[in-house]
């Protein structure tokens, strides 16, 4: 093994998490290297280039707050930013802070092995020399390993096939084409209205109908931008006090959905629908913990779908009967309306599945469909996919894949027993995907930085979560998830979308409580961690 370099920190991934960790490492005077699979920064926003791709967190919130100059000078154009604009932002940050000189692009980390004799990690990339680093920080993204289901005979299809999460940089021309979209999660729901406008015919293959709420997207008013920028710190602080670290200006309702009359329910939900976005369920304080309340809200949305989709039979097929919010709520622009178009067809495959692909298309419900292009909007091996696809081995050569064979276990969502000096930004067991990701990323980066500082101050060589602390944390995460309705459906939060993946609720609901717990651990000299000299 050719090892030519030694770094204090090796970072995997140059999305927002990796970029921020690199910036912070430099600020601390540490030597750092970043490995990135893509040819540029941006992570999620580098890969997901499908038409209609947008963030479901409002632009004024979806940005870094570590630099006031940065947040003052960057201008978002719309309420919800498009993928190209977010990618531009990532590139702007990289340039402004001169990050790229320490990022090795086009480079996949093949393995990371902890060497006990060195108290360091040996990181082997797909090209270039292996490096040794005291610390490794994974910034690999929660939705970065695509879920690409195999269909019978899928190699026969002679047309084009694209996964939304690996979209070609040259774009795809749908004009005049017969197109299939398989999957109606967020990616499918964002892209379907866009493709429908270009394609000759669009067939949507739906396994489970999704609940989606309008974005009501549009240009940001200069007055609003000015008002946020005038008090950006307050705006951020308010957001961070909410459960999802999103929307501090839109407080959660103070009553449960079963505690109000039909008229009040209607008024509250109409107002939330008119405002649009992920905070729709925040009209009531019990949407995700009380089944009866949830069902009242769900029924209201079903009625709404019925009022938008003109063909009543199609409307019924688009109406979900699952717990609303259990799968991530989607934020859309004209999704249900798209099914009023003559060139759009809905095919249910919930009970029947896609039988097989053919050279001209596919067979579902015993009917053969012909396509020029098939779009797989089939999601991701979320939260653990990228970590477990990398050969990560801790003390005694233990593989992370073995340690997590029954589902991810860790402490604070940040560190794993048996894997010293390894930190996982927005790992499972932390609020991560249930929050504004950039807020969670910055919280983790700052926490990790202080932890590393502490280690260096005490001249320790390594830090590792104790087994006991890890067990207690896993219990805590399970207990919180168990109090919610999240386990009541098949979602990527639970790993249900990937055949064979252990069914465990991976993110931890409740950002403020999580932050408090991390702070408490820190203030008690890193309770639950063992340090070695
Ligand atoms: P999602 O939300 O996991 O959606 C994937 C969709 O693909 C969903 O409708 C799935 O149906 C469907 N799917 C998955 N596998 C198959 C197979 N084998 N056959 C048919 N249909 C299938 O992924 P997205 O990319 O849309 O969104 C991920 C997140 O990115 C999103 O939540 C936002 O946070 C951003 P299912 O519902 O499992 O029955």
XYZ file of C-alpha atoms and ligand atoms in Angstrom:
572
model
C 0.000 0.000 0.000
C 1.462 3.314 -1.097
C 0.832 5.905 1.619
C 2.369 9.216 0.767
C 0.420 11.632 2.835
C -0.721 12.161 6.373
C -3.639 14.423 7.305
C -5.307 15.355 10.523
C -8.696 14.769 8.909
C -9.909 12.874 5.872
C -13.404 13.859 4.802
C -15.550 11.768 2.496
C -17.910 13.777 0.303
C -17.920 17.360 -0.961
C -21.566 18.191 -0.590
C -22.541 20.844 1.931
C -21.380 18.666 4.848
C -17.922 17.941 3.445
C -17.419 21.523 2.339
C -18.296 22.857 5.773
C -16.098 20.288 7.537
C -13.177 21.257 5.312
C -13.701 24.957 5.983
C -13.909 24.313 9.713
C -10.828 22.067 9.715
C -8.800 24.822 8.103
C -10.138 27.353 10.579
C -8.838 25.060 13.348
C -5.449 24.847 11.691
C -5.827 21.167 10.848
C -4.662 19.565 7.646
C -7.559 18.079 5.741
C -8.300 16.289 2.501
C -11.680 15.633 0.913
C -12.513 12.798 -1.446
C -15.471 13.309 -3.760
C -17.055 10.871 -6.210
C -18.409 13.652 -8.471
C -16.445 16.005 -10.665
C -17.526 19.022 -8.648
C -18.933 20.055 -5.278
C -22.633 19.945 -4.415
C -23.433 16.349 -3.461
C -27.183 15.799 -3.803
C -27.408 18.900 -5.950
C -24.633 17.698 -8.203
C -26.356 14.391 -8.972
C -30.090 15.149 -8.945
C -30.400 17.183 -12.128
C -33.779 15.915 -13.291
C -36.236 18.532 -14.555
C -38.174 20.020 -11.645
C -35.578 19.185 -8.972
C -35.904 21.647 -6.108
C -35.309 21.802 -2.413
C -38.397 21.441 -0.207
C -36.925 23.818 2.383
C -37.357 27.545 1.631
C -34.290 29.141 0.050
C -33.774 31.802 2.700
C -33.309 28.965 5.199
C -31.447 26.499 3.000
C -27.989 28.026 3.222
C -24.991 28.268 5.538
C -25.059 30.610 8.496
C -21.395 30.307 9.536
C -20.543 33.482 7.653
C -22.740 36.547 7.849
C -20.986 38.028 4.806
C -21.888 34.937 2.826
C -25.534 34.954 3.820
C -25.766 38.671 3.135
C -24.202 38.566 -0.302
C -25.884 35.473 -1.752
C -29.176 36.195 -3.568
C -31.816 33.485 -3.961
C -34.287 34.121 -6.730
C -37.253 31.983 -5.691
C -39.058 30.837 -2.559
C -37.865 27.274 -3.270
C -34.579 27.137 -5.132
C -34.063 24.981 -8.190
C -31.287 22.408 -8.356
C -29.168 24.554 -10.742
C -29.354 27.517 -8.384
C -28.415 25.436 -5.326
C -25.518 23.934 -7.272
C -24.391 27.455 -8.179
C -24.546 28.338 -4.493
C -22.366 25.323 -3.611
C -19.875 26.353 -6.294
C -19.935 29.922 -5.055
C -19.157 28.797 -1.491
C -16.349 26.551 -2.752
C -14.817 29.440 -4.641
C -15.307 32.046 -1.954
C -13.567 29.900 0.648
C -11.071 28.422 -1.813
C -12.140 24.894 -0.937
C -11.398 23.019 -4.137
C -7.643 22.893 -3.699
C -8.116 20.289 -0.946
C -10.792 18.242 -2.713
C -9.888 15.211 -4.837
C -12.703 14.934 -7.335
C -13.732 11.928 -9.369
C -12.424 9.805 -6.533
C -14.387 7.190 -4.623
C -13.199 6.093 -1.213
C -12.954 2.330 -1.507
C -12.006 1.578 2.072
C -11.258 3.129 5.431
C -9.475 0.889 7.903
C -8.590 1.850 11.455
C -5.016 1.011 12.328
C -4.761 0.514 16.061
C -0.985 0.710 16.139
C -1.139 4.151 14.527
C -4.398 5.331 16.120
C -5.183 6.510 12.612
C -7.265 5.605 9.613
C -5.908 4.276 6.348
C -8.098 5.667 3.617
C -7.829 4.073 0.188
C -9.297 5.997 -2.725
C -10.121 4.744 -6.224
C -7.249 6.765 -7.633
C -4.161 8.366 -6.166
C -2.303 7.285 -3.077
C -3.855 6.024 0.132
C -3.682 8.515 2.978
C -3.434 8.212 6.727
C -5.573 10.462 8.858
C -6.065 10.748 12.598
C -9.776 11.424 12.101
C -12.227 10.501 9.387
C -15.465 12.362 8.870
C -18.124 10.909 6.625
C -20.090 13.561 4.784
C -21.555 11.141 2.312
C -25.131 12.366 2.212
C -28.309 10.693 3.402
C -29.744 10.290 -0.092
C -26.693 9.566 -2.188
C -26.823 5.861 -3.021
C -29.511 5.304 -5.602
C -32.053 2.527 -5.216
C -32.117 0.982 -8.662
C -34.472 -1.974 -8.513
C -33.914 -4.745 -11.023
C -36.898 -5.646 -13.159
C -37.215 -8.922 -15.024
C -35.525 -8.630 -18.426
C -34.593 -4.992 -17.851
C -31.506 -5.489 -19.998
C -33.734 -6.024 -23.057
C -35.115 -2.481 -23.238
C -33.602 -0.637 -26.196
C -34.712 2.851 -25.227
C -33.111 5.226 -22.748
C -33.248 4.628 -18.974
C -32.387 7.291 -16.405
C -32.452 7.344 -12.623
C -33.426 10.737 -11.207
C -30.490 10.581 -8.785
C -27.902 10.023 -11.551
C -29.223 12.381 -14.176
C -27.067 13.069 -17.270
C -25.372 16.456 -17.277
C -26.359 16.983 -20.892
C -30.048 16.812 -19.956
C -32.702 14.623 -21.560
C -34.879 15.638 -24.494
C -38.439 14.477 -23.902
C -40.033 16.392 -26.777
C -42.310 14.162 -28.802
C -41.263 11.073 -26.796
C -43.249 8.316 -25.097
C -42.046 8.398 -21.517
C -42.554 6.265 -18.404
C -41.883 7.445 -14.874
C -41.653 4.670 -12.286
C -42.046 5.989 -8.762
C -44.150 8.706 -7.151
C -42.009 9.921 -4.257
C -40.615 13.434 -4.148
C -38.401 13.005 -7.238
C -41.196 11.522 -9.351
C -43.688 14.114 -8.166
C -41.311 16.969 -8.964
C -40.402 15.726 -12.403
C -43.757 14.392 -13.650
C -45.328 17.848 -14.265
C -42.188 18.985 -16.102
C -41.889 15.916 -18.321
C -45.620 16.004 -19.073
C -45.177 19.434 -20.645
C -42.647 18.094 -23.167
C -43.456 14.459 -23.777
C -45.867 13.200 -26.375
C -47.237 10.791 -23.804
C -46.325 10.200 -20.169
C -47.236 7.051 -18.253
C -46.818 7.213 -14.485
C -46.329 3.889 -12.699
C -47.543 4.294 -9.143
C -46.867 1.702 -6.454
C -48.104 3.787 -3.514
C -49.909 7.122 -3.885
C -48.153 9.930 -2.024
C -49.473 12.934 -0.135
C -48.173 16.116 -1.649
C -48.752 19.733 -0.729
C -48.362 22.665 -3.130
C -45.162 24.713 -2.991
C -46.793 27.904 -4.288
C -43.368 28.709 -5.527
C -42.525 32.075 -7.023
C -39.964 34.862 -7.034
C -38.858 36.128 -3.651
C -39.910 39.682 -2.979
C -36.989 42.058 -2.361
C -38.823 43.337 0.736
C -39.011 39.844 2.250
C -35.356 39.120 1.462
C -34.380 42.451 2.986
C -36.412 41.791 6.132
C -34.723 38.403 6.636
C -31.251 39.729 5.911
C -31.721 42.639 8.304
C -32.080 40.133 11.153
C -30.618 36.942 9.744
C -29.264 35.753 13.088
C -32.704 36.074 14.724
C -34.340 34.361 11.767
C -31.914 31.436 12.073
C -32.290 31.236 15.840
C -36.084 31.068 15.547
C -35.882 28.314 12.956
C -33.528 26.280 15.110
C -36.050 26.263 17.939
C -38.561 24.313 15.845
C -38.739 20.516 15.709
C -37.449 20.360 12.147
C -35.285 23.495 12.304
C -37.529 24.895 9.590
C -40.028 27.745 9.531
C -39.711 29.591 12.821
C -42.151 32.150 11.463
C -44.887 29.547 11.124
C -45.555 28.256 14.622
C -47.075 24.839 15.147
C -50.741 24.861 16.128
C -51.506 24.590 19.807
C -54.354 22.100 19.506
C -54.816 18.583 18.257
C -56.747 17.898 15.052
C -59.430 15.976 16.953
C -59.985 18.925 19.311
C -61.432 21.269 16.706
C -64.739 21.482 14.855
C -65.002 20.612 11.162
C -65.159 24.303 10.330
C -62.006 25.078 12.293
C -60.195 22.084 10.862
C -61.080 23.245 7.387
C -59.972 26.826 8.073
C -56.648 25.785 9.532
C -55.839 23.305 6.778
C -56.999 25.653 4.008
C -54.666 28.323 5.387
C -51.760 25.851 5.572
C -52.541 24.564 2.052
C -52.621 28.147 0.766
C -49.247 28.808 2.370
C -47.928 25.491 1.056
C -44.836 23.521 1.951
C -43.642 20.988 4.474
C -45.186 22.758 7.463
C -48.670 21.806 6.336
C -48.897 19.200 9.093
C -47.877 21.783 11.702
C -51.408 23.176 11.721
C -51.952 20.840 14.656
C -49.678 19.725 17.459
C -50.454 16.027 17.224
C -50.436 15.167 13.521
C -47.582 12.694 13.871
C -48.463 11.249 17.267
C -52.226 10.739 17.211
C -53.688 8.333 14.678
C -57.192 9.817 14.785
C -55.879 13.345 14.258
C -53.676 12.195 11.451
C -56.581 10.482 9.741
C -58.714 13.651 9.946
C -55.989 15.599 8.187
C -55.449 12.787 5.677
C -59.144 12.724 4.807
C -59.073 16.488 4.256
C -56.194 16.057 1.806
C -57.989 13.215 0.037
C -60.947 15.550 -0.459
C -58.578 18.189 -1.769
C -57.155 15.760 -4.318
C -60.741 14.947 -5.334
C -61.389 18.640 -5.944
C -58.270 19.095 -8.134
C -58.338 15.985 -10.323
C -61.264 16.183 -12.722
C -61.564 12.483 -13.559
C -63.076 11.040 -10.379
C -61.713 7.550 -10.989
C -58.176 8.871 -11.339
C -58.643 11.073 -8.275
C -59.567 8.032 -6.204
C -56.452 6.217 -7.367
C -54.274 9.201 -6.414
C -55.743 9.361 -2.905
C -53.411 7.713 -0.391
C -54.829 5.745 2.510
C -51.643 5.632 4.523
C -50.669 7.792 7.516
C -50.008 11.301 6.205
C -46.421 12.423 6.890
C -45.292 8.853 7.550
C -43.544 8.770 4.219
C -41.963 12.172 3.794
C -44.545 14.728 2.752
C -43.847 15.971 -0.767
C -43.905 19.613 -1.858
C -45.026 19.935 -5.476
C -45.751 22.337 -8.291
C -48.836 21.194 -10.181
C -48.617 17.451 -9.521
C -52.278 16.520 -9.138
C -53.232 18.977 -11.908
C -50.917 17.095 -14.270
C -53.358 14.175 -14.256
C -55.940 16.460 -15.905
C -53.788 16.509 -19.035
C -54.712 14.370 -22.025
C -51.165 13.100 -22.523
C -50.768 11.712 -18.988
C -51.823 8.261 -17.861
C -51.706 6.698 -14.394
C -51.006 2.981 -14.008
C -51.269 1.349 -10.588
C -48.729 -1.324 -9.828
C -49.243 -1.490 -6.065
C -50.791 -4.918 -6.144
C -49.411 -6.270 -9.371
C -45.833 -4.961 -9.810
C -44.141 -4.441 -13.142
C -44.123 -7.899 -14.746
C -41.096 -7.449 -16.963
C -39.299 -5.156 -19.339
C -39.388 -5.800 -23.072
C -37.274 -4.444 -25.900
C -39.854 -1.724 -26.551
C -41.067 -0.956 -23.066
C -42.531 -2.959 -20.251
C -45.448 -5.161 -19.249
C -47.584 -4.286 -16.247
C -51.033 -5.577 -15.322
C -50.646 -7.945 -18.322
C -50.613 -4.952 -20.698
C -47.604 -4.070 -22.846
C -46.537 -0.420 -22.913
C -44.081 1.049 -25.425
C -41.652 3.789 -24.452
C -38.734 5.757 -25.798
C -37.548 6.719 -22.310
C -38.023 5.145 -18.877
C -37.305 7.334 -15.849
C -36.612 5.539 -12.588
C -37.714 7.800 -9.744
C -37.208 4.914 -7.362
C -35.320 6.696 -4.609
C -32.294 5.870 -2.514
C -30.750 3.400 -0.141
C -31.121 6.167 2.397
C -28.981 7.152 5.344
C -26.822 4.026 5.551
C -26.420 3.158 1.848
C -23.257 5.117 1.117
C -21.632 4.233 4.445
C -22.224 0.524 4.022
C -21.160 0.437 0.391
C -17.730 1.572 1.594
C -15.426 -0.971 3.223
C -15.201 0.642 6.666
C -13.393 -1.373 9.342
C -12.830 -0.329 12.926
C -10.925 -1.841 15.821
C -9.994 -5.490 15.359
C -10.928 -5.265 11.687
C -14.629 -5.154 12.517
C -16.700 -4.139 9.504
C -19.277 -1.410 9.874
C -21.565 -3.537 7.705
C -21.382 -6.291 10.356
C -21.766 -3.912 13.292
C -24.890 -2.556 11.578
C -26.228 -5.817 10.187
C -29.422 -5.461 12.240
C -29.674 -1.722 11.550
C -27.497 1.263 12.417
C -26.319 1.616 16.027
C -24.309 4.586 17.227
C -24.025 7.315 19.822
C -25.619 10.719 19.131
C -25.853 9.724 15.471
C -22.249 10.865 15.282
C -19.927 8.121 16.467
C -19.892 4.314 16.534
C -18.544 2.048 19.263
C -15.568 0.123 17.869
C -14.791 2.841 15.317
C -12.560 5.368 17.081
C -12.037 8.825 15.595
C -14.788 8.289 13.023
C -17.544 10.906 12.871
C -20.655 10.621 10.733
C -22.234 13.942 9.755
C -26.040 13.655 9.794
C -25.748 9.964 10.555
C -28.715 7.741 11.396
C -29.787 8.329 14.991
C -29.547 12.093 14.502
C -32.380 14.365 13.265
C -30.771 14.701 9.810
C -33.431 14.192 7.130
C -36.235 15.312 9.459
C -34.671 18.769 9.520
C -33.241 21.452 7.307
C -30.121 19.478 6.373
C -27.825 22.490 6.276
C -28.746 23.420 9.841
C -28.060 19.860 10.995
C -24.814 19.770 9.051
C -23.549 22.967 10.643
C -24.499 21.734 14.086
C -22.585 18.493 13.535
C -19.546 20.180 12.048
C -19.274 22.543 15.013
C -19.780 19.696 17.501
C -17.160 17.506 15.809
C -14.725 20.422 15.681
C -15.084 21.061 19.413
C -14.705 17.355 20.151
C -11.486 17.195 18.118
C -10.232 20.312 19.853
C -10.915 18.656 23.225
C -9.051 15.506 22.172
C -6.048 17.529 21.108
C -6.106 19.628 24.266
C -5.938 16.526 26.412
C -3.311 15.062 24.115
C -5.447 11.988 23.551
C -4.993 9.914 20.431
C -8.493 8.663 20.027
C -12.079 9.022 21.103
C -14.693 6.302 20.943
C -18.289 5.915 22.062
C -18.666 3.381 24.859
C -20.899 0.402 24.226
C -23.111 1.417 27.117
C -23.632 4.961 25.832
C -24.364 3.607 22.382
C -26.932 1.124 23.694
C -28.672 3.852 25.648
C -28.720 6.112 22.597
C -30.216 3.430 20.384
C -32.888 2.838 23.027
C -33.591 6.557 23.145
C -33.939 6.833 19.351
C -36.257 3.818 19.249
C -38.338 5.149 22.128
C -38.837 8.534 20.444
C -39.683 6.940 17.102
C -42.078 4.595 18.905
C -44.030 7.565 20.256
C -44.741 8.754 16.716
C -46.697 7.419 13.768
C -43.533 7.141 11.663
C -43.229 3.350 11.968
C -46.752 2.923 10.500
C -45.937 2.721 6.806
C -43.258 1.552 4.392
C -40.814 4.405 3.992
C -37.178 5.018 3.220
C -36.859 6.388 6.773
C -37.362 2.750 7.809
C -35.368 1.205 4.986
C -38.505 -0.486 3.637
C -37.792 0.600 0.072
C -34.656 -1.517 -0.222
C -35.227 -5.286 -0.291
C -33.451 -7.011 2.606
C -32.623 -3.819 4.509
C -33.331 -4.108 8.263
C -36.508 -2.264 9.223
C -35.356 0.389 11.687
C -36.524 4.001 11.945
C -33.253 5.789 11.254
C -33.629 9.544 11.843
C -34.363 10.996 15.274
C -37.380 13.330 15.480
C -36.890 16.613 17.362
C -33.989 18.933 16.596
C -33.958 21.164 19.731
C -33.992 18.251 22.163
C -31.219 16.574 20.182
C -29.075 19.708 20.274
C -29.570 19.946 24.021
C -28.466 16.353 24.484
C -25.335 16.868 22.398
C -24.519 19.995 24.392
C -25.058 18.179 27.677
C -22.699 15.368 26.646
C -20.086 17.926 25.735
C -20.453 19.951 28.914
C -20.005 16.778 30.959
C -16.566 16.222 29.416
C -17.938 14.047 26.659
C -19.982 11.706 28.767
C -20.251 8.316 27.092
C -16.922 8.574 25.302
C -13.642 6.849 26.098
C -10.372 8.602 25.282
C -7.060 6.858 24.846
C -3.568 8.318 25.039
P -38.753 7.855 -2.601
O -39.464 8.846 -1.788
O -38.175 6.670 -1.942
O -39.756 7.392 -3.750
C -39.451 6.305 -4.583
C -40.678 5.922 -5.357
O -40.357 4.812 -6.198
C -41.828 5.479 -4.478
O -43.026 5.890 -5.064
C -41.680 3.967 -4.512
O -42.878 3.278 -4.237
C -41.242 3.750 -5.931
N -40.537 2.482 -6.122
C -39.409 2.084 -5.493
N -39.059 0.856 -5.924
C -39.993 0.498 -6.833
C -40.196 -0.673 -7.606
N -39.361 -1.719 -7.529
N -41.265 -0.715 -8.423
C -42.105 0.328 -8.493
N -41.979 1.461 -7.773
C -40.933 1.532 -6.947
O -37.552 8.514 -3.418
P -37.474 9.974 -4.049
O -36.236 10.023 -4.859
O -38.721 10.320 -4.721
O -37.354 10.928 -2.825
C -36.371 10.706 -1.824
C -36.232 11.940 -0.998
O -35.446 12.899 -1.715
C -37.477 12.677 -0.682
O -38.194 12.158 0.366
C -36.977 14.068 -0.390
O -36.442 14.116 0.896
C -35.857 14.208 -1.356
P -43.302 2.960 -2.701
O -43.756 4.266 -2.143
O -42.055 2.448 -2.022
O -44.355 1.957 -2.817
